[in-house]
XYZ file of C-alpha atoms in Angstrom:
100
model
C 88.965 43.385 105.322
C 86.611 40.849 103.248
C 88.796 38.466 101.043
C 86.859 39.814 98.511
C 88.471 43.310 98.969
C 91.983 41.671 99.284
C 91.505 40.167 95.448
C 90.736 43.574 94.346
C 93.114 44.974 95.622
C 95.854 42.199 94.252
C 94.710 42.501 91.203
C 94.782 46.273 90.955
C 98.448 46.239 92.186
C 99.558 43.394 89.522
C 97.671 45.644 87.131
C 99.797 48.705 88.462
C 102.851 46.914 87.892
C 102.232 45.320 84.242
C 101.550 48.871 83.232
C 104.753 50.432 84.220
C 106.502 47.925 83.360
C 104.891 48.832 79.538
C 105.406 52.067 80.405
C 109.110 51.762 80.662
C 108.797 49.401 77.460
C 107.203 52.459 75.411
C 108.756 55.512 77.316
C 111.782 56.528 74.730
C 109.071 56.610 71.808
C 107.099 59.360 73.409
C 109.232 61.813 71.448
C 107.525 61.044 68.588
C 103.958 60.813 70.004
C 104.317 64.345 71.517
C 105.356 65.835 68.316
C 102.875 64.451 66.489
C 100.312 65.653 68.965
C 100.810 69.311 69.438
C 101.790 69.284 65.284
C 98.058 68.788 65.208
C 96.849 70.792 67.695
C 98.998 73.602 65.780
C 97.447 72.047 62.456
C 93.791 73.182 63.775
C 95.172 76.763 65.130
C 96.837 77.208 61.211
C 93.529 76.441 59.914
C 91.477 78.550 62.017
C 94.177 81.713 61.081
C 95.329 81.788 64.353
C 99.084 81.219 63.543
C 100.722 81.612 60.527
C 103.588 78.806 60.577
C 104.950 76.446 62.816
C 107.607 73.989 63.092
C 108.043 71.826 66.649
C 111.035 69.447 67.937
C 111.296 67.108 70.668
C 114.180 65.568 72.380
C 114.358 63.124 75.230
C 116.732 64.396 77.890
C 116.191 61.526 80.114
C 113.775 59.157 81.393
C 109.963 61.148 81.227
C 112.274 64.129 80.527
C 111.452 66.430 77.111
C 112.605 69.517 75.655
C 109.850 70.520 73.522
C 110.637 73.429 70.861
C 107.707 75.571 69.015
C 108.419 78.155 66.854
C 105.705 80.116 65.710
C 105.465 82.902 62.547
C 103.009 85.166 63.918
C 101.568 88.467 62.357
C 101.535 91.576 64.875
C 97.653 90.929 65.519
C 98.294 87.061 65.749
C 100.935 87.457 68.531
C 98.405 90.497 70.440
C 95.723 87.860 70.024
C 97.649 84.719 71.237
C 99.162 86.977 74.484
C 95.878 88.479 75.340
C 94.524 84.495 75.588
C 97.919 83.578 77.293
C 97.943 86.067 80.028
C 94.633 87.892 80.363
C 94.899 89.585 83.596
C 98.180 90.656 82.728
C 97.279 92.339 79.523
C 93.945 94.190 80.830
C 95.273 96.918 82.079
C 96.238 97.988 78.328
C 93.132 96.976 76.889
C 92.826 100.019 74.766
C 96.312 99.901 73.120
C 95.152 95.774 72.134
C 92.212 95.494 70.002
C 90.833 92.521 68.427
C-alpha cells in the first residue's frame, strides 16, 4: 500500500463518518421529504388521468423506520389499469376479461 492510497482512503472514511453523522442530524425530517416526494409523483399520475385522487401520510416509527399511507380514488378502469402494470404476469392469464 502506497501512502498515497492510505490518504485516500482516510479521507474517504472521515468523509463516511461526517455524513452519517448529518445523516442522523437530518433523519427525523425525512417524514416530510417522503411525503412531499411521492405527493408529486402522484401529482404527475393525476395529471396524466391515471388516478383520480390521492391523499398520502407518513409517520416515523423509529430511527429510518416509516409507515407510509396512500389512498387512492380509482375508477374501475383506473384500478384494472394500475393492477395490470403492478402485477403483469399475474394478470395475463385473464387478459380477455381486462381491456385497456
Amino acid at each position: 500500500m502506497t501512502d498515497e492510497e492510505s490518504i485516500t482512503e482516510s479521507i474517504m472514511e472521515s468523509a463516511i463518518r461526517v455524513l452519517f453523522r448529518v445523516v442522523f442530524v437530518f433523519e427525523p425530517l425525512a417524514p416530510t421529504a417522503i411525503t412531499l416526494l411521492v405527493n408529486q409523483q402522484l401529482r404527475r399520475f393525476k395529471k396524466s388521468g391515471a388516478i383520480s385522487e390521492y391523499k398520502t401520510k407518513t409517520k416515523r416509527l423509529g430511527r429510518f423506520h416509516y409507515r407510509i399511507e396512500i389512498n387512492l380514488d380509482l375508477t374501475g378502469l383506473q384500478a384494472i389499469h394500475l393492477l395490470s402494470n403492478l402485477f403483469p404476469k399475474q394478470l395475463s392469464r385473464f387478459r380477455r376479461w381486462f381491456h385497456d
